[in-house]
Tab-separated table of C-alpha atoms and ligand atoms in Angstrom:
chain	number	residue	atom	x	y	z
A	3	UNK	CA	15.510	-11.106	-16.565
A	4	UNK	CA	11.998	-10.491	-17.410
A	5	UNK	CA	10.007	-7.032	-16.897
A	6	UNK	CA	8.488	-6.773	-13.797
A	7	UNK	CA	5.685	-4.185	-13.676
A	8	UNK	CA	3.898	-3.668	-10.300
A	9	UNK	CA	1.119	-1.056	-9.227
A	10	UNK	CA	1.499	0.506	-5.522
A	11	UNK	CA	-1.848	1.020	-4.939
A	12	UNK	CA	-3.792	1.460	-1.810
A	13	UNK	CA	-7.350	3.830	-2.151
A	14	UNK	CA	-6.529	4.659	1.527
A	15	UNK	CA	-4.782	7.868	1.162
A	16	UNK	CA	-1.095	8.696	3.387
A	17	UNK	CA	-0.185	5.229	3.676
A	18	UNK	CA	2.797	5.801	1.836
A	19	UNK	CA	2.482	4.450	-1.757
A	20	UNK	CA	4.401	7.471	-2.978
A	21	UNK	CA	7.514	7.046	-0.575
A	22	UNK	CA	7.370	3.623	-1.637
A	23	UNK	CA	7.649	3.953	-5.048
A	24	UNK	CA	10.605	6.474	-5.309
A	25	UNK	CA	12.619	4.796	-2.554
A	26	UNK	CA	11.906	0.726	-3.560
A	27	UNK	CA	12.857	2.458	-7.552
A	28	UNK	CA	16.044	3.803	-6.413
A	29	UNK	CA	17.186	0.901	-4.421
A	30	UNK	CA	16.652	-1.387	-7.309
A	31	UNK	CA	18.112	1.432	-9.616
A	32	UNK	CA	21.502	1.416	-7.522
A	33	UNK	CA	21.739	-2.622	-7.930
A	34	UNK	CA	21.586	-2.307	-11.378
A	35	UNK	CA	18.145	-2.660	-12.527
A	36	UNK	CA	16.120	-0.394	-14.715
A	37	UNK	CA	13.675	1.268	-13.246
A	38	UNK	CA	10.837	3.132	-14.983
A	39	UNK	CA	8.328	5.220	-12.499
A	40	UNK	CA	4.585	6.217	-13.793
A	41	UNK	CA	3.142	8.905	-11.370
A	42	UNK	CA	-1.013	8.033	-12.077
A	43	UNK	CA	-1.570	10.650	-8.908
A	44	UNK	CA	-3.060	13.875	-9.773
A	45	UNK	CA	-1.290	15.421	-6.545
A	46	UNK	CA	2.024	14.589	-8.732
A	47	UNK	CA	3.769	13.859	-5.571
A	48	UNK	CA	6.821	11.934	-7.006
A	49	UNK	CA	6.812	14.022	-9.945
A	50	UNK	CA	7.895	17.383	-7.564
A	51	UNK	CA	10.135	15.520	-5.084
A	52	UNK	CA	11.892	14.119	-7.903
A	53	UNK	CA	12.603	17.724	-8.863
A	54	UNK	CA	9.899	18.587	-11.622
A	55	UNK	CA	7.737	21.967	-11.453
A	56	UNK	CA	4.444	20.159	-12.235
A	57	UNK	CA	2.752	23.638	-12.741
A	58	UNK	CA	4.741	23.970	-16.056
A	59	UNK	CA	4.951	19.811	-16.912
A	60	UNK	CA	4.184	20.230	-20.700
A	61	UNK	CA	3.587	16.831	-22.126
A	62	UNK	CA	2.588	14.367	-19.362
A	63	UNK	CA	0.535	11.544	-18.691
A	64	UNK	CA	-2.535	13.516	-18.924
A	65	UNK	CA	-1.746	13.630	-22.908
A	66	UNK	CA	-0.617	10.070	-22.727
A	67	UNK	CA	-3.913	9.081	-21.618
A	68	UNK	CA	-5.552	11.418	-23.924
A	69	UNK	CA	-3.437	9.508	-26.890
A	70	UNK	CA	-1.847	12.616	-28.095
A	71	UNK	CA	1.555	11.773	-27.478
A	72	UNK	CA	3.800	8.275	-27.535
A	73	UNK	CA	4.590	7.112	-23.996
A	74	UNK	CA	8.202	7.631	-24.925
A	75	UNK	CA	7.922	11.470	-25.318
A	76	UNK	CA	6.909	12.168	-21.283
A	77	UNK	CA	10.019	10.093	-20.215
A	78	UNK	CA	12.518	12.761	-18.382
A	79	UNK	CA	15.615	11.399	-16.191
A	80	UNK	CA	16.032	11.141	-12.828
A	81	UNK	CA	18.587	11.953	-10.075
A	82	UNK	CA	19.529	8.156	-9.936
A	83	UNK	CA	21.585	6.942	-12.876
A	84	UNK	CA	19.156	4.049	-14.633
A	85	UNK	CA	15.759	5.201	-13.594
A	86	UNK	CA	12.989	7.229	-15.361
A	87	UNK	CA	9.980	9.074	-14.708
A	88	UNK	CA	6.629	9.739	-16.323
A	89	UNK	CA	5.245	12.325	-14.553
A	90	UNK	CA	2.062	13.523	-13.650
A	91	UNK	CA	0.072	16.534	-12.523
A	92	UNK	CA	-3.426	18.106	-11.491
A	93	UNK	CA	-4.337	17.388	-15.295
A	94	UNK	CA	-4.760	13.906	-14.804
A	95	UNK	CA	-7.503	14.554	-12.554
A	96	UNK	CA	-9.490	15.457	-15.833
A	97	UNK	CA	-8.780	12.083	-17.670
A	98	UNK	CA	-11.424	10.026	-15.305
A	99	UNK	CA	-14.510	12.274	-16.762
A	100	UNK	CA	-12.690	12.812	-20.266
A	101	UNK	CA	-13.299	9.553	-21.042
A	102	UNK	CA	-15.825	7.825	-18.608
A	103	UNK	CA	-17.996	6.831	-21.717
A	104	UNK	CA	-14.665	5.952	-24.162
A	105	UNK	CA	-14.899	2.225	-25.430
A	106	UNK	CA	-11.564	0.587	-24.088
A	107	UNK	CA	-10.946	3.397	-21.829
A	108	UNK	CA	-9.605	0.580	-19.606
A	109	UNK	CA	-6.551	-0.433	-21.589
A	110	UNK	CA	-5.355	2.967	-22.696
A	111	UNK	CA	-2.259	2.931	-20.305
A	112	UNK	CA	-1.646	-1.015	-21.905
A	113	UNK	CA	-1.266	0.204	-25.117
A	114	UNK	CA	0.525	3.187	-24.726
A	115	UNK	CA	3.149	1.444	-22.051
A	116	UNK	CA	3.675	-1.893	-24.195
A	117	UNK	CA	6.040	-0.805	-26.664
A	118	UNK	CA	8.335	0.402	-24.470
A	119	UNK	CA	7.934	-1.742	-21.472
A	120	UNK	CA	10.248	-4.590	-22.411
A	121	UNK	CA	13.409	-1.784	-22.234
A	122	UNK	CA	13.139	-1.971	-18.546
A	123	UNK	CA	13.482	-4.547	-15.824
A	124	UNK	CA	10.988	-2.572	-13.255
A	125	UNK	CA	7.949	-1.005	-13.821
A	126	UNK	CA	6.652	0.516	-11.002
A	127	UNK	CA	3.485	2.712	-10.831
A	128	UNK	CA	2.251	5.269	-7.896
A	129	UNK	CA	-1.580	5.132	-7.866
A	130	UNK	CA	-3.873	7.899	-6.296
A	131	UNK	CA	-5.787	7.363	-3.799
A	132	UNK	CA	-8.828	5.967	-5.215
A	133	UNK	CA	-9.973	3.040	-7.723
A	134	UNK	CA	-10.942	4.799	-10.451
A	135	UNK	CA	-10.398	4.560	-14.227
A	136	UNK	CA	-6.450	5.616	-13.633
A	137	UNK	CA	-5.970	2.567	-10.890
A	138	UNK	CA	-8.202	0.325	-13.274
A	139	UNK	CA	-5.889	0.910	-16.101
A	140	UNK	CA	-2.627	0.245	-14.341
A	141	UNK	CA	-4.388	-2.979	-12.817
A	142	UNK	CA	-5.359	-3.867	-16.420
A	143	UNK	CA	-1.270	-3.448	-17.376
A	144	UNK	CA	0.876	-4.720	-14.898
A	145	UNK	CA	0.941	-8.243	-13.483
A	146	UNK	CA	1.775	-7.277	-9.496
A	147	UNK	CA	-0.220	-5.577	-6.989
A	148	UNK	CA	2.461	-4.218	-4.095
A	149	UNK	CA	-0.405	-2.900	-1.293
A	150	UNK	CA	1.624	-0.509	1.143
A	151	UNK	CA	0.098	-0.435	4.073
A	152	UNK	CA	0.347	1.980	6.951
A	153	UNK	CA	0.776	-0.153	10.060
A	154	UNK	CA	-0.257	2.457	12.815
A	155	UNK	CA	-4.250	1.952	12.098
A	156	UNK	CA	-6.619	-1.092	11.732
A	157	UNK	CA	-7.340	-1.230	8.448
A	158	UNK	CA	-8.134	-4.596	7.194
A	159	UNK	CA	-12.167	-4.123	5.675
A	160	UNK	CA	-10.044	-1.198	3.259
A	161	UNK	CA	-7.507	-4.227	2.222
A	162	UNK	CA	-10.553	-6.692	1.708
A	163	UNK	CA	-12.090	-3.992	-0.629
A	164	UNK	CA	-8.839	-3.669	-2.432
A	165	UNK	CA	-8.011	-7.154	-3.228
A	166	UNK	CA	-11.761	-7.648	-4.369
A	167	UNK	CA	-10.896	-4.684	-6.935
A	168	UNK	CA	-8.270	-6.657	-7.665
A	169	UNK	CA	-10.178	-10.170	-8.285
A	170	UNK	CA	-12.534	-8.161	-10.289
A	171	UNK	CA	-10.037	-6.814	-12.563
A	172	UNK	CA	-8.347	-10.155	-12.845
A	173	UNK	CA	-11.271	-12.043	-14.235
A	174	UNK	CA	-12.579	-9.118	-16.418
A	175	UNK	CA	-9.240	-7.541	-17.484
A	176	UNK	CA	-5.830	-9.052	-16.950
A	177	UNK	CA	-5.805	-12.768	-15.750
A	178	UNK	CA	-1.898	-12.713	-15.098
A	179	UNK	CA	-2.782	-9.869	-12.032
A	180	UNK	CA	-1.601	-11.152	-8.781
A	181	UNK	CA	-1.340	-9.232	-5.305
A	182	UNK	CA	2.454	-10.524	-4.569
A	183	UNK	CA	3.288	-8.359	-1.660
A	184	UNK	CA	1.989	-6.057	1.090
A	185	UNK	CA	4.811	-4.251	3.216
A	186	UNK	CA	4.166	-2.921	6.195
A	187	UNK	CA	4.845	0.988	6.724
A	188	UNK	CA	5.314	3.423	9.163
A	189	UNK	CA	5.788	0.653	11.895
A	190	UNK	CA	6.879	1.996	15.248
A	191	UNK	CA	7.905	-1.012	17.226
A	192	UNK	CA	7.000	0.715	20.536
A	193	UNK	CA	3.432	0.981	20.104
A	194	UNK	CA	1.047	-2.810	20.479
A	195	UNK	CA	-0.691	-0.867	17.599
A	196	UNK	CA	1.775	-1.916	14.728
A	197	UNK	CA	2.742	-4.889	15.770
A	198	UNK	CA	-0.984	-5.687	16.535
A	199	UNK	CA	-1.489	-4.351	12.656
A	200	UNK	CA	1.234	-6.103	11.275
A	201	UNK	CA	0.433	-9.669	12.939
A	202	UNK	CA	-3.463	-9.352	11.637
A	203	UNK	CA	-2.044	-8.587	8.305
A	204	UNK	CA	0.176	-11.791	8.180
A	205	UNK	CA	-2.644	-14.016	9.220
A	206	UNK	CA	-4.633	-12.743	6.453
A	207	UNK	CA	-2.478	-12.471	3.749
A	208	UNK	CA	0.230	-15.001	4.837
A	209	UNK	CA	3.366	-14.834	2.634
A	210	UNK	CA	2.537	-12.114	0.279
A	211	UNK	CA	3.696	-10.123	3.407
A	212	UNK	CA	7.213	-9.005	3.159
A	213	UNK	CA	9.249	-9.586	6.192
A	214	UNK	CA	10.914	-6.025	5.547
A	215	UNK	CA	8.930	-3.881	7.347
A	216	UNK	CA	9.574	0.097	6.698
A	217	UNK	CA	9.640	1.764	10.155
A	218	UNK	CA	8.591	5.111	10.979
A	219	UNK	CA	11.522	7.295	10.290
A	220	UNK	CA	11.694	11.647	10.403
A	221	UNK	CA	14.624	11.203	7.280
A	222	UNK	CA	12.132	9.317	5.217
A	223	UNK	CA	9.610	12.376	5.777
A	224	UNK	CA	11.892	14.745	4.975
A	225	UNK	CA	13.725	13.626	2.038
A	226	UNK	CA	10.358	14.433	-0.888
A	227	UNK	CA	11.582	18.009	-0.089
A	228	UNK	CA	15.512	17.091	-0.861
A	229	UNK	CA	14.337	16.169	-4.186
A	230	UNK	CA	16.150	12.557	-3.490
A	231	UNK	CA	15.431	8.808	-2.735
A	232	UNK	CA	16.558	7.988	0.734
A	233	UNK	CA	19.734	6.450	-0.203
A	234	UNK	CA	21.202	9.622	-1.997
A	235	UNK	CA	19.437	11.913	1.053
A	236	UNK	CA	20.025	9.652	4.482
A	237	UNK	CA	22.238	6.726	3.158
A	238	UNK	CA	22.756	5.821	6.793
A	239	UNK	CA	19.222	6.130	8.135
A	240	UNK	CA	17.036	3.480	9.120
A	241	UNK	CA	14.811	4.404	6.587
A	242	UNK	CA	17.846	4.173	3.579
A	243	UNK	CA	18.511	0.427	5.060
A	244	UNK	CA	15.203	-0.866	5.645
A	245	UNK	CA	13.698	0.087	1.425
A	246	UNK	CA	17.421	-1.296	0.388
A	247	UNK	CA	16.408	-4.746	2.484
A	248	UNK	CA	12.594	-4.222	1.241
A	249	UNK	CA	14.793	-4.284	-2.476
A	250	UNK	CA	16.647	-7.631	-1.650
A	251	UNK	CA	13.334	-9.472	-0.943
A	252	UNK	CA	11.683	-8.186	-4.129
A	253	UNK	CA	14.982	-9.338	-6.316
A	254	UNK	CA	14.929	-12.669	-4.652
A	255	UNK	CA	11.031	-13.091	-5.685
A	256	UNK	CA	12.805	-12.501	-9.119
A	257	UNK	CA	12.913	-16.690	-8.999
A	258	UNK	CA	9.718	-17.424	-7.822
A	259	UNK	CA	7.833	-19.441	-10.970
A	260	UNK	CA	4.738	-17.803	-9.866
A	261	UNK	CA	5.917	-14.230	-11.530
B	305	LIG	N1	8.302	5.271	7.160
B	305	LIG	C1	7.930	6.554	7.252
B	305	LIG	N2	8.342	7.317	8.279
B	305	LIG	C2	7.949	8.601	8.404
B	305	LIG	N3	7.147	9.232	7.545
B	305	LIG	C3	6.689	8.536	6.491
B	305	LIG	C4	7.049	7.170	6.273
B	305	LIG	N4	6.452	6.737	5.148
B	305	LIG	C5	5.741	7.782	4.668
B	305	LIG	N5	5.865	8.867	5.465
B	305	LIG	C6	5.218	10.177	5.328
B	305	LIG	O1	3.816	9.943	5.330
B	305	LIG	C7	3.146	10.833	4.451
B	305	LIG	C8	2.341	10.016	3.445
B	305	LIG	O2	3.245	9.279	2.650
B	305	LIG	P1	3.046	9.170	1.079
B	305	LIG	O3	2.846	10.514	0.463
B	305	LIG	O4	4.146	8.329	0.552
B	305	LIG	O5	1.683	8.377	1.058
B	305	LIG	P2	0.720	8.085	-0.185
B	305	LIG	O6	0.052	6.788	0.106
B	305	LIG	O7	1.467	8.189	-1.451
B	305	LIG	O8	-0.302	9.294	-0.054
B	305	LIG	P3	-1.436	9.684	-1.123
B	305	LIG	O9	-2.524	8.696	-0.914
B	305	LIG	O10	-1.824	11.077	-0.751
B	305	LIG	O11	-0.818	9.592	-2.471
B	305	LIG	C9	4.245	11.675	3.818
B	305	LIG	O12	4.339	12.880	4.502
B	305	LIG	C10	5.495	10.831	3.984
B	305	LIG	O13	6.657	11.615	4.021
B	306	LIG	MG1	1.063	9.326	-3.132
């Protein structure tokens, strides 16, 4: 098949871009894909719940960004046979002023990820909570935008703002970008809130809403801590089965001739 690389982005922070990413990775790691993860947070959230002391990360994607090292050398395995991380700390932070006035500072993560990215079927990157240089750059890269969003709060002007960022990008940077899928988070199906969220999204943004919706679940807030996906942590929870159906849809889009 061909590489699929997607940003999870959202500049609203907590809406669970990070959960996401680990949990969508592993479920497409455990049908047989391979999976490469790119922490871009600062907070290195995936990089310590998928068991790395980011106080003591030596080479990371700070230096990758810096162009110091080859993308290849931050690469450490995972927990979950056929998926990799590139890790990330508070040193990234620094990369936004390092190189506000760098020519190309846009494509640095392009360059650096394109000579390894055709070794893996799924590329998936956790963005911070902003839309800064580091979200700019994996916009500029990958060719799908996956927007989680959190459905216990209105939040639609946020999404508007986002997908602008994304237009913008598109036309200046990377024509091929395309949002191809929001999923719905955190949905608790006894509140008019989420579905009230959820049904507002889908009029907006129509198909490029998954019909696997990720419901609120305590297992999926306490597995970061386990140091494992879902699956490996609560394989029987609702949260294990609903990113495992979340990783069925996003196969199947595998055919769609718009990818
Ligand atoms: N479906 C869920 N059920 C219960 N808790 C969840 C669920 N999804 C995410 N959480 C919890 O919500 C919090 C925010 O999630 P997460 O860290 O994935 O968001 P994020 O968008 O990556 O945040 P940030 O913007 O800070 O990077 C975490 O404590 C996480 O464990
Ligand atoms: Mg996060």
């Amino acid at each position: 098949m061909q590489l699929r690389s997607i940003a999870l982005t959202n500049q609203k922070g907590g809406v669970a871009k990070t959960t996401t990413t680990v949990n969508l990775g592993a479920c497409l790691a455990q049908i047989g894909k391979k999976v490469l993860l790119v922490d871009l947070d600062p907070q290195g959230n995936m990089s310590s719940w998928l068991g790395l002391d980011i106080h003591n990360l030596g080479k990371s994607m700070y230096n990758v960004f810096l162009e110091e090292v080859y993308f290849e050398e931050v690469l450490t395995k995972t927990c979950i046979e056929n998926m990799t991380l590139a890790p990330s700390n508070v040193a990234l932070a620094g990369v936004e002023r390092i190189l506000a006035h760098e020519k190309g500072r846009e494509l640095i993560l392009r360059n650096r990820l394109l000579p390894v990215a055709e070794r893996y079927d799924y590329i998936l990157l956790d963005c911070p909570p902003s839309l800064g240089l580091i979200t700019v750059n994996a916009l500029t890269f990958v060719k799908e935008v996956f927007i989680p969003v959190e459905t216990k709060v209105l939040a639609l002007n946020g999404l508007v703002t986002l997908t602008n960022t994304v237009q913008v990008v598109k036309e200046k940077l990377n024509r091929n970008l395309e949002v191809t899928g929001i999923i719905a988070c955190r949905f608790d199906g006894r509140t008019n809130l989420s579905n009230e969220v959820y049904n507002q999204i889908k009029e907006r943004f129509k198909d490029r809403v998954f019909d696997s919706i990720i419901r609120e679940n305590v297992r999926l807030a306490e597995c970061p801590i386990s140091g494992k996906p879902i699956t490996l942590y609560a394989p029987e929870s609702p949260g294990a089965l609903d990113y495992q159906n979340l990783a069925k849809e996003v196969v199947e889009k595998e055919k769609l001739s718009i990818l």
